[in-house]
Amino acid sequence: MKIAVLTGAGISAESGLQTFRGNNGLWEGYNIYEVATPEAWNKNPTLVQEFYNMRRKNVLAAKPNAAHFALVELEKYHQVQIITQNVDDLHERAGSKNIIHLHGKITQSRSTLDPNLVYDIQGWELKMGDKCELGSQLRPHIVWFGEAVPMIDNAIELVKNVDLLLIIGTSLQVYPAAGLATEVDTNTKIIVVNTEKIHSFSTNANVQFIQGNATVEIPKIVEELKVL
Ligand code: NAD
C-alpha cells in the first residue's frame, strides 16, 4: 500500500518538544510573529537567532518516541512517505527513509543571499556574524510565516497518489500544509490522530478520527496496517 504520513508538532510533544497551538498563540513564551517571520528577522535578528538557538538546543536533547519508531516499522510492510511540518530531526533519527520537511530543518542554516546554500549547523548555536561562502549572514533554515513553502508542490503530488493518508499531531491550521488533507483522491482513506478533536477539514467520507496520544495510537495503527 502507498501511505503518506503528515506529521505536526504533536508527534514530537511526547519527546519533550512543545507545540504552540493551545498556548495562546505563544511558542515557548514567545509571540510567533516576533520570532518566526521575515519581518521579525529584519527588525531583530539577534532575538530570532536566540529563539531558534534555544529550540535547537531542545531538539538536540530530545529523542524520537514510540510514534516515530512505529512509522519506521511501517516501512517494512508498505511504501511510506513522511511529510512533516516539524523542523526537528526526530523522524530522521528514528530511521524513516523518505521525509519531506515542509517548513525546513532547525539543524540547518541557510544563506540570506542565496537560498540554495544550506549548511548543517555544528552544535546548537548559530550566531550573528556566521556567514555563508558568499559572505552573507546565515539564518535558520526555517520556512517562516509569510514565506513560500517550496516543497508543497511535491507534497501535493505525493498525497494525490496514496491509498492512505495518516495525519498525526497537527492542528491543521497552518497553510498550505493543512490543505494537503483536501488534495487526496475521494477514495483515499484518511486516519487522523490527535489528543484533541480538530475542526472538520475534509468532506471525504473516509475520514477516521482517533483521539489519543501519538505514542499510544500510532504503534496500534501500525500493528493493524501490517496485516493489510
Ligand atoms: P500545532 O502546535 O499547531 O498543533 C499540535 C497538535 O498536536 C494539536 O492539535 C494538539 O492537540 C496535538 N497534540 C499534542 N500532543 C499530542 C500527542 N501527544 N499526540 C497526538 N497529538 C498531539 O502544530 P502544527 O499543526 O504542527 O503547526 C505548528 C507549526 O509550528 C508547524 O509549522 C511547525 O513547523 C512548528 N513547530 C514545530 C515543532 C517541532 O518541530 N517539533 C514544534 C512546535 C512548532
Tab-separated table of C-alpha atoms and ligand atoms in Angstrom:
chain	number	residue	atom	x	y	z
A	1	MET	CA	0.000	0.000	0.000
A	2	LYS	CA	1.148	3.575	-0.619
A	3	ILE	CA	0.932	5.597	2.580
A	4	ALA	CA	1.635	9.293	3.174
A	5	VAL	CA	2.040	10.474	6.754
A	6	LEU	CA	1.513	14.150	7.535
A	7	THR	CA	3.004	14.986	10.922
A	8	GLY	CA	2.919	18.091	13.095
A	9	ALA	CA	4.312	19.276	16.402
A	10	GLY	CA	2.056	16.834	18.323
A	11	ILE	CA	4.104	13.801	17.268
A	12	SER	CA	7.153	15.291	18.970
A	13	ALA	CA	5.291	16.533	22.061
A	14	GLU	CA	5.950	13.310	23.955
A	15	SER	CA	9.643	13.676	23.133
A	16	GLY	CA	9.513	16.867	25.203
A	17	LEU	CA	9.225	19.417	22.377
A	18	GLN	CA	6.455	21.940	22.914
A	19	THR	CA	3.708	22.504	20.365
A	20	PHE	CA	2.400	26.027	20.101
A	21	ARG	CA	-1.355	25.918	19.425
A	22	GLY	CA	-3.319	25.941	22.610
A	23	ASN	CA	-0.715	28.129	24.312
A	24	ASN	CA	-2.488	31.394	23.444
A	25	GLY	CA	-0.540	31.709	20.200
A	26	LEU	CA	2.696	31.651	22.162
A	27	TRP	CA	5.503	29.245	21.384
A	28	GLU	CA	7.703	28.686	24.451
A	29	GLY	CA	6.542	32.083	25.746
A	30	TYR	CA	7.284	33.950	22.504
A	31	ASN	CA	4.783	35.604	20.198
A	32	ILE	CA	5.477	33.734	16.962
A	33	TYR	CA	5.189	36.920	14.889
A	34	GLU	CA	8.134	38.379	16.803
A	35	VAL	CA	10.411	35.424	16.125
A	36	ALA	CA	9.132	33.431	13.133
A	37	THR	CA	8.530	35.915	10.316
A	38	PRO	CA	10.787	37.721	7.797
A	39	GLU	CA	9.703	40.997	9.467
A	40	ALA	CA	10.962	39.720	12.829
A	41	TRP	CA	14.296	38.837	11.251
A	42	ASN	CA	14.607	42.309	9.678
A	43	LYS	CA	13.682	44.005	12.949
A	44	ASN	CA	15.660	41.982	15.468
A	45	PRO	CA	17.794	39.176	14.005
A	46	THR	CA	19.594	38.626	17.318
A	47	LEU	CA	16.297	37.784	19.065
A	48	VAL	CA	15.332	35.426	16.225
A	49	GLN	CA	18.716	33.662	16.423
A	50	GLU	CA	18.380	33.340	20.219
A	51	PHE	CA	14.896	31.873	19.874
A	52	TYR	CA	15.998	29.240	17.351
A	53	ASN	CA	19.214	28.513	19.269
A	54	MET	CA	17.089	27.592	22.296
A	55	ARG	CA	14.729	25.492	20.159
A	56	ARG	CA	17.756	23.770	18.558
A	57	LYS	CA	19.227	23.013	21.971
A	58	ASN	CA	15.951	21.336	22.967
A	59	VAL	CA	15.759	19.369	19.715
A	60	LEU	CA	19.310	18.070	20.113
A	61	ALA	CA	18.483	16.905	23.647
A	62	ALA	CA	15.223	15.203	22.593
A	63	LYS	CA	14.905	11.613	21.402
A	64	PRO	CA	12.486	10.039	18.926
A	65	ASN	CA	9.495	8.393	20.614
A	66	ALA	CA	7.365	5.287	20.018
A	67	ALA	CA	5.299	7.060	17.342
A	68	HIS	CA	8.386	7.992	15.285
A	69	PHE	CA	9.727	4.442	15.626
A	70	ALA	CA	6.390	2.837	14.683
A	71	LEU	CA	6.443	4.780	11.394
A	72	VAL	CA	9.878	3.303	10.666
A	73	GLU	CA	8.463	-0.183	11.309
A	74	LEU	CA	5.644	0.571	8.841
A	75	GLU	CA	8.226	0.875	6.045
A	76	LYS	CA	8.851	-2.884	6.269
A	77	TYR	CA	5.298	-3.531	5.061
A	78	HIS	CA	4.284	-0.552	2.925
A	79	GLN	CA	5.628	2.272	0.804
A	80	VAL	CA	5.770	5.151	3.284
A	81	GLN	CA	6.347	8.837	2.645
A	82	ILE	CA	6.619	11.166	5.632
A	83	ILE	CA	5.613	14.782	5.064
A	84	THR	CA	6.399	16.728	8.196
A	85	GLN	CA	5.676	20.274	9.283
A	86	ASN	CA	8.175	19.774	12.070
A	87	VAL	CA	11.559	21.393	11.964
A	88	ASP	CA	13.069	18.826	14.336
A	89	ASP	CA	15.002	15.821	13.011
A	90	LEU	CA	13.299	13.104	15.073
A	91	HIS	CA	11.934	11.234	12.020
A	92	GLU	CA	15.477	11.076	10.637
A	93	ARG	CA	16.964	9.946	13.929
A	94	ALA	CA	14.268	7.282	14.320
A	95	GLY	CA	15.299	5.968	10.891
A	96	SER	CA	12.495	6.904	8.459
A	97	LYS	CA	13.808	6.927	4.895
A	98	ASN	CA	11.541	9.192	2.864
A	99	ILE	CA	10.992	12.523	4.587
A	100	ILE	CA	9.904	15.883	3.230
A	101	HIS	CA	10.337	18.833	5.586
A	102	LEU	CA	7.739	21.387	4.531
A	103	HIS	CA	8.951	24.023	6.983
A	104	GLY	CA	12.693	23.440	6.894
A	105	LYS	CA	15.090	21.948	9.426
A	106	ILE	CA	16.289	23.590	12.595
A	107	THR	CA	19.593	21.704	12.420
A	108	GLN	CA	20.488	23.577	9.230
A	109	SER	CA	21.276	27.164	8.294
A	110	ARG	CA	20.908	28.935	5.010
A	111	SER	CA	22.398	31.911	3.236
A	112	THR	CA	20.438	35.175	3.286
A	113	LEU	CA	21.809	35.857	-0.226
A	114	ASP	CA	21.250	32.535	-1.993
A	115	PRO	CA	18.535	30.268	-0.533
A	116	ASN	CA	20.120	27.260	-2.242
A	117	LEU	CA	23.139	27.488	0.043
A	118	VAL	CA	22.149	25.296	3.004
A	119	TYR	CA	24.546	24.027	5.668
A	120	ASP	CA	24.428	21.665	8.643
A	121	ILE	CA	24.869	23.535	11.916
A	122	GLN	CA	27.515	22.060	14.189
A	123	GLY	CA	26.053	22.079	17.706
A	124	TRP	CA	23.192	24.246	18.917
A	125	GLU	CA	24.319	27.757	18.143
A	126	LEU	CA	24.012	29.911	15.048
A	127	LYS	CA	25.435	33.382	15.646
A	128	MET	CA	25.205	36.808	14.132
A	129	GLY	CA	28.458	37.022	12.162
A	130	ASP	CA	28.264	33.392	10.949
A	131	LYS	CA	28.408	33.716	7.178
A	132	CYS	CA	27.843	31.667	4.031
A	133	GLU	CA	30.579	31.159	1.442
A	134	LEU	CA	29.386	34.322	-0.366
A	135	GLY	CA	29.903	36.364	2.800
A	136	SER	CA	26.272	36.948	3.805
A	137	GLN	CA	24.740	36.278	7.221
A	138	LEU	CA	23.372	32.773	7.849
A	139	ARG	CA	19.773	32.419	9.077
A	140	PRO	CA	17.950	29.354	10.388
A	141	HIS	CA	16.793	27.061	7.532
A	142	ILE	CA	13.151	27.521	8.507
A	143	VAL	CA	10.148	28.492	6.425
A	144	TRP	CA	8.762	31.428	8.388
A	145	PHE	CA	5.140	32.561	8.465
A	146	GLY	CA	4.521	34.562	5.306
A	147	GLU	CA	7.236	32.793	3.301
A	148	ALA	CA	6.695	30.443	0.362
A	149	VAL	CA	6.739	26.701	1.039
A	150	PRO	CA	8.945	25.368	-1.762
A	151	MET	CA	8.233	21.679	-1.068
A	152	ILE	CA	4.424	21.973	-1.136
A	153	ASP	CA	4.008	21.025	-4.818
A	154	ASN	CA	5.977	17.795	-4.291
A	155	ALA	CA	3.836	17.033	-1.248
A	156	ILE	CA	0.584	17.635	-3.166
A	157	GLU	CA	1.712	15.276	-5.940
A	158	LEU	CA	2.559	12.631	-3.342
A	159	VAL	CA	-0.749	12.724	-1.444
A	160	LYS	CA	-2.750	12.568	-4.681
A	161	ASN	CA	-1.328	9.111	-5.301
A	162	VAL	CA	-1.679	7.299	-1.990
A	163	ASP	CA	-4.103	4.710	-0.634
A	164	LEU	CA	-3.929	6.063	2.908
A	165	LEU	CA	-3.136	9.440	4.448
A	166	LEU	CA	-2.237	9.300	8.125
A	167	ILE	CA	-2.387	12.715	9.831
A	168	ILE	CA	-0.665	12.874	13.224
A	169	GLY	CA	-0.450	15.640	15.823
A	170	THR	CA	-1.269	18.676	13.755
A	171	SER	CA	-3.895	21.336	14.399
A	172	LEU	CA	-4.245	21.742	10.603
A	173	GLN	CA	-4.245	25.488	10.993
A	174	VAL	CA	-1.051	26.332	9.148
A	175	TYR	CA	-1.469	26.632	5.377
A	176	PRO	CA	-0.589	25.452	2.788
A	177	ALA	CA	0.336	22.278	4.724
A	178	ALA	CA	-3.171	21.938	6.167
A	179	GLY	CA	-4.606	21.940	2.650
A	180	LEU	CA	-2.884	18.628	1.859
A	181	ALA	CA	-5.783	16.790	3.506
A	182	THR	CA	-8.122	18.113	0.813
A	183	GLU	CA	-5.846	17.106	-2.067
A	184	VAL	CA	-6.314	13.360	-1.677
A	185	ASP	CA	-8.500	11.333	-4.000
A	186	THR	CA	-12.063	10.785	-2.733
A	187	ASN	CA	-11.352	7.046	-2.403
A	188	THR	CA	-8.314	7.601	-0.208
A	189	LYS	CA	-8.736	6.686	3.418
A	190	ILE	CA	-7.649	9.327	5.958
A	191	ILE	CA	-6.808	8.492	9.573
A	192	VAL	CA	-6.365	11.432	11.945
A	193	VAL	CA	-4.662	11.001	15.331
A	194	ASN	CA	-4.784	13.882	17.773
A	195	THR	CA	-5.219	14.341	21.512
A	196	GLU	CA	-7.944	16.887	20.781
A	197	LYS	CA	-10.784	16.973	18.305
A	198	ILE	CA	-9.788	19.165	15.382
A	199	HIS	CA	-12.168	21.115	13.180
A	200	SER	CA	-13.741	19.369	10.243
A	201	PHE	CA	-11.219	19.743	7.423
A	202	SER	CA	-12.486	17.391	4.764
A	203	THR	CA	-15.686	16.345	3.071
A	204	ASN	CA	-14.050	12.973	2.392
A	205	ALA	CA	-16.323	10.301	3.862
A	206	ASN	CA	-13.336	8.063	4.512
A	207	VAL	CA	-12.005	10.046	7.462
A	208	GLN	CA	-11.444	8.163	10.712
A	209	PHE	CA	-10.603	10.239	13.765
A	210	ILE	CA	-8.720	8.623	16.647
A	211	GLN	CA	-8.436	10.698	19.801
A	212	GLY	CA	-5.337	9.882	21.802
A	213	ASN	CA	-1.617	10.237	22.268
A	214	ALA	CA	0.571	9.544	19.246
A	215	THR	CA	2.907	7.228	21.205
A	216	VAL	CA	-0.048	5.021	22.135
A	217	GLU	CA	-2.165	5.167	18.978
A	218	ILE	CA	0.448	5.052	16.204
A	219	PRO	CA	2.032	1.720	17.277
A	220	LYS	CA	-1.510	0.242	17.399
A	221	ILE	CA	-2.378	1.564	13.930
A	222	VAL	CA	0.901	0.224	12.551
A	223	GLU	CA	0.154	-3.245	14.003
A	224	GLU	CA	-3.194	-3.199	12.182
A	225	LEU	CA	-1.659	-1.976	8.917
A	226	LYS	CA	0.960	-4.742	8.944
A	227	VAL	CA	-1.640	-7.349	8.022
A	228	LEU	CA	-3.241	-5.344	5.185
B	1	NAD	P1	0.339	22.812	16.462
B	1	NAD	O1	1.123	23.182	17.656
B	1	NAD	O2	-0.490	23.845	15.806
B	1	NAD	O3	-0.652	21.608	16.834
B	1	NAD	C1	-0.216	20.476	17.518
B	1	NAD	C2	-1.353	19.492	17.540
B	1	NAD	O4	-0.872	18.300	18.139
B	1	NAD	C3	-2.564	19.962	18.355
B	1	NAD	O5	-3.730	19.799	17.572
B	1	NAD	C4	-2.567	19.030	19.574
B	1	NAD	O6	-3.861	18.718	20.003
B	1	NAD	C5	-1.846	17.809	19.041
B	1	NAD	N1	-1.111	17.027	20.032
B	1	NAD	C6	-0.435	17.479	21.114
B	1	NAD	N2	0.155	16.466	21.769
B	1	NAD	C7	-0.148	15.330	21.070
B	1	NAD	C8	0.183	13.964	21.240
B	1	NAD	N3	0.940	13.547	22.263
B	1	NAD	N4	-0.307	13.068	20.345
B	1	NAD	C9	-1.093	13.476	19.308
B	1	NAD	N5	-1.430	14.767	19.101
B	1	NAD	C10	-0.956	15.685	19.959
B	1	NAD	O7	1.350	22.148	15.466
B	1	NAD	P2	1.349	22.085	13.880
B	1	NAD	O8	-0.006	21.797	13.367
B	1	NAD	O9	2.492	21.187	13.529
B	1	NAD	O10	1.705	23.559	13.396
B	1	NAD	C11	2.660	24.290	14.092
B	1	NAD	C12	3.833	24.828	13.312
B	1	NAD	O11	4.864	25.055	14.303
B	1	NAD	C13	4.442	23.902	12.316
B	1	NAD	O12	4.573	24.621	11.169
B	1	NAD	C14	5.833	23.542	12.855
B	1	NAD	O13	6.816	23.837	11.901
B	1	NAD	C15	6.083	24.441	14.010
B	1	NAD	N6	6.537	23.698	15.236
B	1	NAD	C16	7.405	22.660	15.113
B	1	NAD	C17	7.820	21.939	16.231
B	1	NAD	C18	8.795	20.787	16.036
B	1	NAD	O14	9.499	20.741	15.033
B	1	NAD	N7	8.832	19.811	16.956
B	1	NAD	C19	7.337	22.289	17.493
B	1	NAD	C20	6.429	23.375	17.602
B	1	NAD	C21	6.036	24.065	16.452
